[in-house]
Short mmCIF file of C-alpha atoms in Angstrom, two decimals:
data_model
loop_
_atom_site.label_atom_id
_atom_site.label_comp_id
_atom_site.label_asym_id
_atom_site.label_seq_id
_atom_site.Cartn_x
_atom_site.Cartn_y
_atom_site.Cartn_z
CA UNK A 28 12.13 -55.99 -30.18
CA UNK A 29 11.65 -54.30 -26.84
CA UNK A 30 8.18 -55.75 -26.48
CA UNK A 31 9.52 -59.23 -27.14
CA UNK A 32 12.16 -58.80 -24.46
CA UNK A 33 9.63 -57.58 -21.91
CA UNK A 34 7.29 -60.43 -22.82
CA UNK A 35 10.08 -62.96 -22.35
CA UNK A 36 10.97 -61.45 -18.97
CA UNK A 37 7.34 -61.60 -17.88
CA UNK A 38 6.94 -65.22 -18.97
CA UNK A 39 10.16 -66.19 -17.16
CA UNK A 40 8.46 -65.37 -13.88
CA UNK A 41 6.41 -68.53 -14.34
CA UNK A 42 9.40 -70.76 -15.06
CA UNK A 43 10.17 -73.52 -12.57
CA UNK A 44 13.78 -74.19 -11.73
CA UNK A 45 15.05 -77.39 -10.15
CA UNK A 46 18.47 -78.47 -8.97
CA UNK A 47 20.65 -80.85 -10.88
CA UNK A 48 22.10 -83.62 -8.72
CA UNK A 49 25.37 -85.30 -9.60
CA UNK A 50 26.33 -88.58 -7.96
CA UNK A 51 30.11 -88.60 -7.56
CA UNK A 52 31.54 -92.11 -7.40
CA UNK A 53 34.41 -91.02 -5.14
CA UNK A 54 34.87 -93.14 -2.04
CA UNK A 55 37.09 -90.65 -0.20
CA UNK A 56 34.62 -87.81 -0.50
CA UNK A 57 31.75 -90.19 0.22
CA UNK A 58 33.40 -91.39 3.44
CA UNK A 59 34.17 -87.78 4.40
CA UNK A 60 30.52 -86.81 3.83
CA UNK A 61 29.24 -89.65 6.03
CA UNK A 62 31.75 -88.80 8.77
CA UNK A 63 30.61 -85.17 8.73
CA UNK A 64 26.96 -86.27 8.84
CA UNK A 65 27.58 -88.64 11.75
CA UNK A 66 29.54 -85.97 13.64
CA UNK A 67 26.74 -83.43 13.24
CA UNK A 68 24.16 -86.04 14.23
CA UNK A 69 26.18 -87.03 17.31
CA UNK A 70 26.53 -83.36 18.29
CA UNK A 71 22.81 -82.76 17.81
CA UNK A 72 21.66 -85.82 19.72
CA UNK A 73 24.43 -86.16 22.31
CA UNK A 74 25.28 -82.58 23.18
CA UNK A 75 22.24 -80.48 22.24
CA UNK A 76 19.46 -82.86 23.29
CA UNK A 77 20.98 -85.21 25.89
CA UNK A 78 23.52 -82.99 27.69
CA UNK A 79 22.03 -79.51 27.19
CA UNK A 80 18.42 -80.71 26.96
CA UNK A 81 17.75 -78.54 23.94
CA UNK A 82 14.16 -79.84 23.77
CA UNK A 83 13.29 -77.98 26.99
CA UNK A 84 12.19 -74.46 27.78
CA UNK A 85 14.17 -73.13 30.79
CA UNK A 86 13.51 -70.80 33.70
CA UNK A 87 16.44 -69.20 35.55
CA UNK A 88 14.43 -66.53 37.40
CA UNK A 89 14.52 -68.45 40.66
CA UNK A 90 12.59 -66.99 43.58
CA UNK A 91 14.01 -68.06 46.93
CA UNK A 92 13.81 -67.49 50.67
CA UNK A 93 16.25 -68.67 53.33
CA UNK A 94 15.59 -69.02 57.07
CA UNK A 95 18.34 -70.10 59.44
CA UNK A 96 18.17 -71.23 63.05
CA UNK A 97 21.14 -72.11 65.25
CA UNK A 98 21.34 -74.38 68.27
CA UNK A 99 24.08 -74.92 70.83
CA UNK A 100 25.43 -73.69 74.19
CA UNK A 101 28.94 -73.03 75.49
CA UNK A 102 30.46 -72.37 78.91
CA UNK A 103 33.37 -69.97 79.55
CA UNK A 104 35.27 -68.67 82.56
CA UNK A 105 37.31 -65.47 82.02
CA UNK A 106 38.65 -62.69 84.19
CA UNK A 107 36.52 -60.07 82.43
CA UNK A 108 33.23 -61.99 82.43
CA UNK A 109 33.68 -64.69 85.06
CA UNK A 110 31.70 -67.88 84.66
CA UNK A 111 29.20 -67.55 81.86
CA UNK A 112 26.91 -69.72 79.77
CA UNK A 113 26.47 -68.69 76.14
CA UNK A 114 23.36 -69.54 74.13
CA UNK A 115 22.06 -68.49 70.69
CA UNK A 116 20.83 -65.13 72.02
CA UNK A 117 24.44 -64.28 72.98
CA UNK A 118 26.53 -65.42 70.01
CA UNK A 119 24.25 -65.14 66.95
CA UNK A 120 24.01 -61.86 64.99
CA UNK A 121 21.45 -60.97 63.69
CA UNK A 122 19.08 -62.93 65.93
CA UNK A 123 16.18 -63.17 63.44
CA UNK A 124 17.94 -65.67 61.14
CA UNK A 125 18.39 -64.70 57.49
CA UNK A 126 20.53 -65.84 54.58
CA UNK A 127 23.53 -64.16 56.25
CA UNK A 128 24.29 -64.92 59.89
CA UNK A 129 27.26 -64.44 62.19
CA UNK A 130 28.47 -66.80 64.91
CA UNK A 131 30.73 -65.20 67.51
CA UNK A 132 33.69 -67.42 68.39
CA UNK A 133 36.01 -64.96 70.17
CA UNK A 134 35.84 -61.53 71.77
CA UNK A 135 37.70 -58.74 73.55
CA UNK A 136 35.68 -57.26 76.41
CA UNK A 137 36.15 -53.75 77.80
CA UNK A 138 33.79 -53.51 80.80
CA UNK A 139 32.44 -50.49 82.69
CA UNK A 140 33.16 -47.80 80.10
CA UNK A 141 31.90 -44.33 81.03
CA UNK A 142 32.07 -41.03 79.19
CA UNK A 143 35.06 -39.25 80.73
CA UNK A 144 38.62 -38.15 79.95
CA UNK A 145 41.51 -40.62 79.71
CA UNK A 146 44.75 -41.19 77.72
CA UNK A 147 44.29 -42.52 74.19
CA UNK A 148 45.73 -45.93 73.30
CA UNK A 149 49.45 -45.94 72.41
CA UNK A 150 48.63 -48.06 69.35
CA UNK A 151 47.00 -45.00 67.69
CA UNK A 152 49.73 -43.10 65.77
CA UNK A 153 47.77 -39.83 65.70
CA UNK A 154 47.52 -39.83 69.52
CA UNK A 155 51.26 -39.96 70.29
CA UNK A 156 52.64 -36.72 71.72
CA UNK A 157 55.59 -35.10 73.56
CA UNK A 158 53.93 -31.93 74.84
CA UNK A 159 50.49 -30.39 75.20
CA UNK A 160 50.95 -28.47 71.97
CA UNK A 161 50.87 -31.72 70.04
CA UNK A 162 47.24 -32.27 71.12
CA UNK A 163 44.95 -29.72 69.51
CA UNK A 164 41.84 -29.39 71.68
CA UNK A 165 38.60 -30.39 69.95
CA UNK A 166 40.34 -32.37 67.22
CA UNK A 167 39.16 -35.95 66.69
CA UNK A 168 41.86 -38.60 66.86
CA UNK A 169 42.33 -40.21 63.44
CA UNK A 170 41.30 -43.87 63.71
CA UNK A 171 41.00 -43.33 67.46
CA UNK A 172 38.40 -43.44 70.19
CA UNK A 173 37.59 -39.82 71.03
CA UNK A 174 38.30 -36.07 70.83
CA UNK A 175 41.53 -34.45 72.09
CA UNK A 176 41.32 -32.23 75.16
CA UNK A 177 44.66 -30.42 74.66
CA UNK A 178 46.69 -32.31 77.29
CA UNK A 179 49.53 -34.77 76.76
CA UNK A 180 49.54 -37.55 79.37
CA UNK A 181 51.40 -40.73 80.16
CA UNK A 182 49.27 -43.78 80.73
CA UNK A 183 50.23 -45.71 83.86
CA UNK A 184 50.47 -48.91 81.77
CA UNK A 185 52.70 -47.37 79.09
CA UNK A 186 56.07 -45.64 78.74
CA UNK A 187 54.85 -43.46 75.87
CA UNK A 188 52.78 -40.31 76.20
CA UNK A 189 49.49 -39.90 74.37
CA UNK A 190 46.86 -37.21 74.04
CA UNK A 191 44.12 -37.08 76.61
CA UNK A 192 40.70 -37.62 74.98
CA UNK A 193 37.05 -37.27 75.80
CA UNK A 194 35.68 -40.74 75.13
CA UNK A 195 34.22 -43.89 76.61
CA UNK A 196 36.90 -44.68 79.16
CA UNK A 197 38.92 -46.79 79.64
CA UNK A 198 39.63 -47.27 75.92
CA UNK A 199 39.69 -50.68 74.35
CA UNK A 200 42.82 -52.80 74.58
CA UNK A 201 44.32 -53.50 71.16
CA UNK A 202 45.80 -56.93 71.92
CA UNK A 203 44.51 -59.79 69.78
CA UNK A 204 43.14 -62.92 71.43
CA UNK A 205 45.46 -65.90 71.77
CA UNK A 206 42.86 -68.65 71.52
CA UNK A 207 39.14 -68.79 70.64
CA UNK A 208 36.81 -68.21 73.58
CA UNK A 209 33.94 -70.25 72.11
CA UNK A 210 36.00 -73.12 70.75
CA UNK A 211 33.05 -75.47 71.34
CA UNK A 212 31.07 -73.61 68.65
CA UNK A 213 32.45 -76.26 66.31
CA UNK A 214 29.66 -78.53 67.58
CA UNK A 215 26.85 -75.98 67.14
CA UNK A 216 24.23 -76.78 64.50
CA UNK A 217 22.43 -74.61 61.97
CA UNK A 218 19.07 -75.46 60.42
CA UNK A 219 18.82 -74.02 56.88
CA UNK A 220 15.28 -73.86 55.53
CA UNK A 221 15.19 -72.98 51.82
CA UNK A 222 12.00 -72.48 49.80
CA UNK A 223 12.23 -71.99 46.04
CA UNK A 224 9.83 -71.24 43.20
CA UNK A 225 10.15 -71.22 39.41
CA UNK A 226 7.44 -68.75 38.32
CA UNK A 227 7.38 -69.71 34.64
CA UNK A 228 6.37 -73.28 35.45
CA UNK A 229 4.57 -72.46 38.74
CA UNK A 230 6.72 -75.03 40.52
CA UNK A 231 7.61 -74.74 44.22
CA UNK A 232 9.62 -76.88 46.59
CA UNK A 233 11.54 -76.87 49.88
CA UNK A 234 14.78 -78.51 50.95
CA UNK A 235 12.98 -80.16 53.88
CA UNK A 236 11.41 -83.52 53.14
CA UNK A 237 7.96 -84.38 54.42
CA UNK A 238 9.05 -86.45 57.39
CA UNK A 239 8.41 -86.73 61.10
CA UNK A 240 9.75 -84.17 63.56
CA UNK A 241 11.94 -86.66 65.40
CA UNK A 242 14.03 -87.20 62.25
CA UNK A 243 14.91 -83.49 62.04
CA UNK A 244 15.91 -83.43 65.70
CA UNK A 245 18.38 -86.29 65.30
CA UNK A 246 19.70 -86.11 61.71
CA UNK A 247 22.82 -84.27 60.53
CA UNK A 248 23.68 -83.48 56.92
CA UNK A 249 26.21 -85.89 55.41
CA UNK A 250 26.67 -88.09 52.36
CA UNK A 251 24.46 -90.67 54.11
CA UNK A 252 21.77 -88.03 54.86
CA UNK A 253 21.84 -85.64 51.87
CA UNK A 254 18.31 -84.35 52.50
CA UNK A 255 18.80 -83.40 56.14
CA UNK A 256 18.92 -79.55 56.37
CA UNK A 257 20.79 -79.49 59.70
CA UNK A 258 24.56 -78.87 59.52
CA UNK A 259 27.38 -78.96 62.06
CA UNK A 260 29.37 -75.71 61.87
CA UNK A 261 32.62 -77.63 62.17
CA UNK A 262 31.70 -79.77 59.16
CA UNK A 263 30.78 -76.73 57.05
CA UNK A 264 34.17 -75.11 57.72
CA UNK A 265 35.99 -78.38 57.04
CA UNK A 266 34.12 -78.93 53.75
CA UNK A 267 35.17 -75.39 52.80
CA UNK A 268 38.80 -76.46 53.19
CA UNK A 269 39.61 -74.74 56.52
CA UNK A 270 40.23 -75.67 60.14
CA UNK A 271 37.52 -74.46 62.51
CA UNK A 272 39.78 -73.72 65.50
CA UNK A 273 42.19 -71.65 63.40
CA UNK A 274 39.33 -69.76 61.77
CA UNK A 275 37.55 -69.19 65.07
CA UNK A 276 40.53 -67.25 66.46
CA UNK A 277 40.19 -64.18 64.23
CA UNK A 278 37.10 -65.02 62.18
CA UNK A 279 36.35 -65.39 58.50
CA UNK A 280 33.61 -65.75 55.90
CA UNK A 281 32.15 -69.02 54.64
CA UNK A 282 29.88 -69.34 51.60
CA UNK A 283 27.10 -71.94 51.49
CA UNK A 284 25.79 -72.45 47.96
CA UNK A 285 22.48 -74.24 47.34
CA UNK A 286 21.97 -75.29 43.72
CA UNK A 287 18.61 -76.39 42.29
CA UNK A 288 18.82 -77.94 38.81
CA UNK A 289 15.39 -79.40 38.15
CA UNK A 290 14.20 -81.47 35.20
CA UNK A 291 10.44 -80.97 35.42
CA UNK A 292 9.83 -83.70 32.83
CA UNK A 293 10.59 -86.08 35.70
CA UNK A 294 8.79 -86.51 39.00
CA UNK A 295 8.98 -83.59 41.50
CA UNK A 296 10.84 -85.90 43.91
CA UNK A 297 13.77 -85.84 41.46
CA UNK A 298 14.24 -82.08 42.00
CA UNK A 299 16.62 -81.88 44.95
CA UNK A 300 19.12 -79.34 46.30
CA UNK A 301 22.88 -79.74 46.00
CA UNK A 302 25.12 -78.05 48.58
CA UNK A 303 28.65 -76.75 48.17
CA UNK A 304 30.87 -74.84 50.60
CA UNK A 305 33.75 -72.40 50.10
CA UNK A 306 35.77 -69.89 52.08
CA UNK A 307 35.14 -66.38 50.76
CA UNK A 308 37.78 -64.35 52.63
CA UNK A 309 41.50 -64.69 51.98
CA UNK A 310 42.60 -67.52 54.23
CA UNK A 311 46.25 -67.02 53.23
CA UNK A 312 46.34 -63.51 54.75
CA UNK A 313 47.07 -64.53 58.36
CA UNK A 314 49.76 -61.84 58.68
CA UNK A 315 47.60 -59.13 57.19
CA UNK A 316 46.01 -56.53 59.46
CA UNK A 317 42.78 -57.05 57.52
CA UNK A 318 42.63 -60.80 57.99
CA UNK A 319 39.68 -62.36 59.74
CA UNK A 320 36.27 -60.89 60.46
CA UNK A 321 35.26 -58.77 63.46
CA UNK A 322 33.07 -55.87 64.55
CA UNK A 323 32.17 -54.02 67.75
CA UNK A 324 28.96 -53.62 69.67
CA UNK A 325 28.08 -52.44 73.17
CA UNK A 326 25.60 -53.27 75.91
CA UNK A 327 24.39 -50.27 77.86
CA UNK A 328 23.43 -49.97 81.51
CA UNK A 329 22.51 -47.25 84.00
CA UNK A 330 23.73 -47.10 87.59
CA UNK A 331 21.79 -46.04 90.68
CA UNK A 332 22.76 -42.41 90.13
CA UNK A 333 21.33 -42.42 86.61
CA UNK A 334 24.71 -42.36 84.84
CA UNK A 335 25.04 -44.48 81.70
CA UNK A 336 27.87 -46.95 81.29
CA UNK A 337 28.51 -49.78 78.91
CA UNK A 338 30.43 -52.96 78.17
CA UNK A 339 32.23 -52.79 74.81
CA UNK A 340 32.66 -56.07 72.97
CA UNK A 341 34.89 -56.59 69.96
CA UNK A 342 33.45 -59.76 68.45
CA UNK A 343 35.44 -62.14 66.27
CA UNK A 344 33.59 -64.88 64.47
CA UNK A 345 32.53 -66.63 61.31
CA UNK A 346 30.02 -65.10 58.93
CA UNK A 347 28.02 -67.53 56.82
CA UNK A 348 26.58 -66.34 53.50
CA UNK A 349 23.85 -68.59 52.05
CA UNK A 350 23.26 -68.12 48.30
CA UNK A 351 20.70 -69.96 46.18
CA UNK A 352 20.91 -70.54 42.42
CA UNK A 353 19.02 -72.79 40.10
CA UNK A 354 17.47 -73.59 36.75
CA UNK A 355 14.40 -75.56 35.75
CA UNK A 356 13.62 -77.10 32.37
CA UNK A 357 10.48 -78.58 30.80
CA UNK A 358 9.67 -79.93 27.34
CA UNK A 359 8.52 -77.33 24.81
CA UNK A 360 7.96 -77.87 21.10
CA UNK A 361 9.39 -74.46 20.09
CA UNK A 362 13.02 -74.95 21.25
CA UNK A 363 12.82 -78.53 19.96
CA UNK A 364 11.95 -77.35 16.43
CA UNK A 365 14.56 -74.59 16.57
CA UNK A 366 17.34 -77.00 17.52
CA UNK A 367 16.27 -79.57 14.92
CA UNK A 368 16.28 -76.81 12.30
CA UNK A 369 19.75 -75.78 13.39
CA UNK A 370 20.90 -79.37 13.03
CA UNK A 371 19.50 -79.61 9.50
CA UNK A 372 21.27 -76.34 8.64
CA UNK A 373 24.52 -77.87 9.87
CA UNK A 374 23.86 -80.87 7.62
CA UNK A 375 23.66 -78.45 4.68
CA UNK A 376 26.93 -76.86 5.79
CA UNK A 377 28.49 -80.33 5.81
CA UNK A 378 27.37 -80.91 2.22
CA UNK A 379 28.78 -77.51 1.23
CA UNK A 380 32.14 -78.45 2.79
CA UNK A 381 32.25 -81.74 0.88
CA UNK A 382 31.41 -79.86 -2.34
CA UNK A 383 34.44 -77.64 -1.78
CA UNK A 384 36.63 -80.71 -1.33
CA UNK A 385 35.18 -82.41 -4.40
CA UNK A 386 35.31 -79.43 -6.74
CA UNK A 387 38.53 -77.69 -5.68
CA UNK A 388 40.80 -79.83 -3.51
CA UNK A 389 41.14 -83.27 -5.14
CA UNK A 390 43.07 -84.17 -8.32
CA UNK A 391 40.02 -84.67 -10.58
CA UNK A 392 38.30 -81.48 -9.44
CA UNK A 393 38.11 -80.12 -13.01
CA UNK A 394 36.24 -83.22 -14.13
CA UNK A 395 33.71 -82.96 -11.30
CA UNK A 396 33.22 -79.25 -11.90
CA UNK A 397 32.43 -79.99 -15.53
CA UNK A 398 29.80 -82.47 -14.42
CA UNK A 399 28.23 -80.18 -11.87
CA UNK A 400 28.14 -76.85 -13.72
CA UNK A 401 26.75 -76.50 -17.27
CA UNK A 402 27.33 -73.30 -19.21
CA UNK A 403 24.76 -72.41 -21.90
CA UNK A 404 25.24 -69.71 -24.54
CA UNK A 405 22.19 -68.71 -26.60
CA UNK A 406 24.26 -67.02 -29.34
CA UNK A 407 25.51 -70.23 -30.92
CA UNK A 408 23.96 -73.63 -31.36
CA UNK A 409 27.41 -75.04 -31.84
CA UNK A 410 28.39 -74.06 -28.37
CA UNK A 411 25.58 -76.16 -27.02
CA UNK A 412 27.04 -79.26 -28.61
CA UNK A 413 30.64 -78.37 -27.86
CA UNK A 414 32.42 -81.33 -26.17
CA UNK A 415 34.11 -78.95 -23.76
CA UNK A 416 30.88 -77.70 -22.23
CA UNK A 417 28.27 -80.44 -22.09
CA UNK A 418 29.72 -81.99 -18.93
CA UNK A 419 29.83 -85.56 -20.32
CA UNK A 420 33.54 -85.89 -20.98
CA UNK A 421 35.89 -88.33 -19.39
CA UNK A 422 39.03 -87.08 -17.64
CA UNK A 423 41.12 -88.22 -20.65
CA UNK A 424 38.98 -86.22 -23.04
CA UNK A 425 39.31 -83.17 -20.83
CA UNK A 426 43.08 -83.57 -20.87
CA UNK A 427 43.17 -83.40 -24.66
CA UNK A 428 41.42 -80.01 -24.73
#
């Protein structure tokens, strides 16, 4: 008996099994099945292939370089500096032109500073004093300009006494500017040269069209000239949602985003940059002590006696951050097959859903289950011919059982 069982098990390995298909004449389920099929097909064609371009291989490892060059001059006449003409060498930091550049629009000048002793500024809380004992000699002033000498002095321009310090004297005035010095910087221009490369597809391009030099000297970026890489600073700030004159007073940070979304199945001329502009610092923090953008730098000189002195400049201005992002796509058979296979799998899931509705959720589900599933018992021939199990009964016959 055991040998017979093992022989039967061995022979069953060579059996071929096929599915049994049942055509259900149910219009509701049939309509539901076609709606599910059409929905999956619309998703596959419309979203996966048309919108998301699922037939393409993509490259997001964009390699990019940015070179900037500013143009423009301004004339000022102040008590500290007198009459002065400002060009790019004066107001652009850093001068070499990278993807981050700073345009000075305002400044506080402290001329002729020399290393000596003088009273600290009254705006420094740690420097306020009433007697010499409040100024510990050799101690650095917290958030101040120098080191205490041990004396408490009254500045001739103040009613409060402060510690005497060893520093670059006279110390900087803490008053904020009332209006931007370089208000005409609104009309300065910046040339942004961007080169990109998608290494996977060995595709390279620039944001400068192959055109004559006279066009670049006269064009300005706008909706009418979207491929001109020369921008007015005033327009950039306005497109970012700010007013240039207000921003120039205490400074700020503007972001310039260059987006490259290239379909390499089309001509290379169809791959073009798209620019967007935004303000990166908090423009609603006008009353905050941290609002704006500024830093200090000095220009050093030496007099006839060989003593060094300097002019301290606290520069306010607008920092521009240029960022480049992008993605390229090109037809590839592998993602195409993968997405088609996923769509076919969804079709199978749709059929499974309709089976659940047909077999468990409608009124005649028992009848359809009897048609779909056939139970066979080898112990009794009678069971094979039983009217309750052969799956050929009508709903009325099933109700009588």
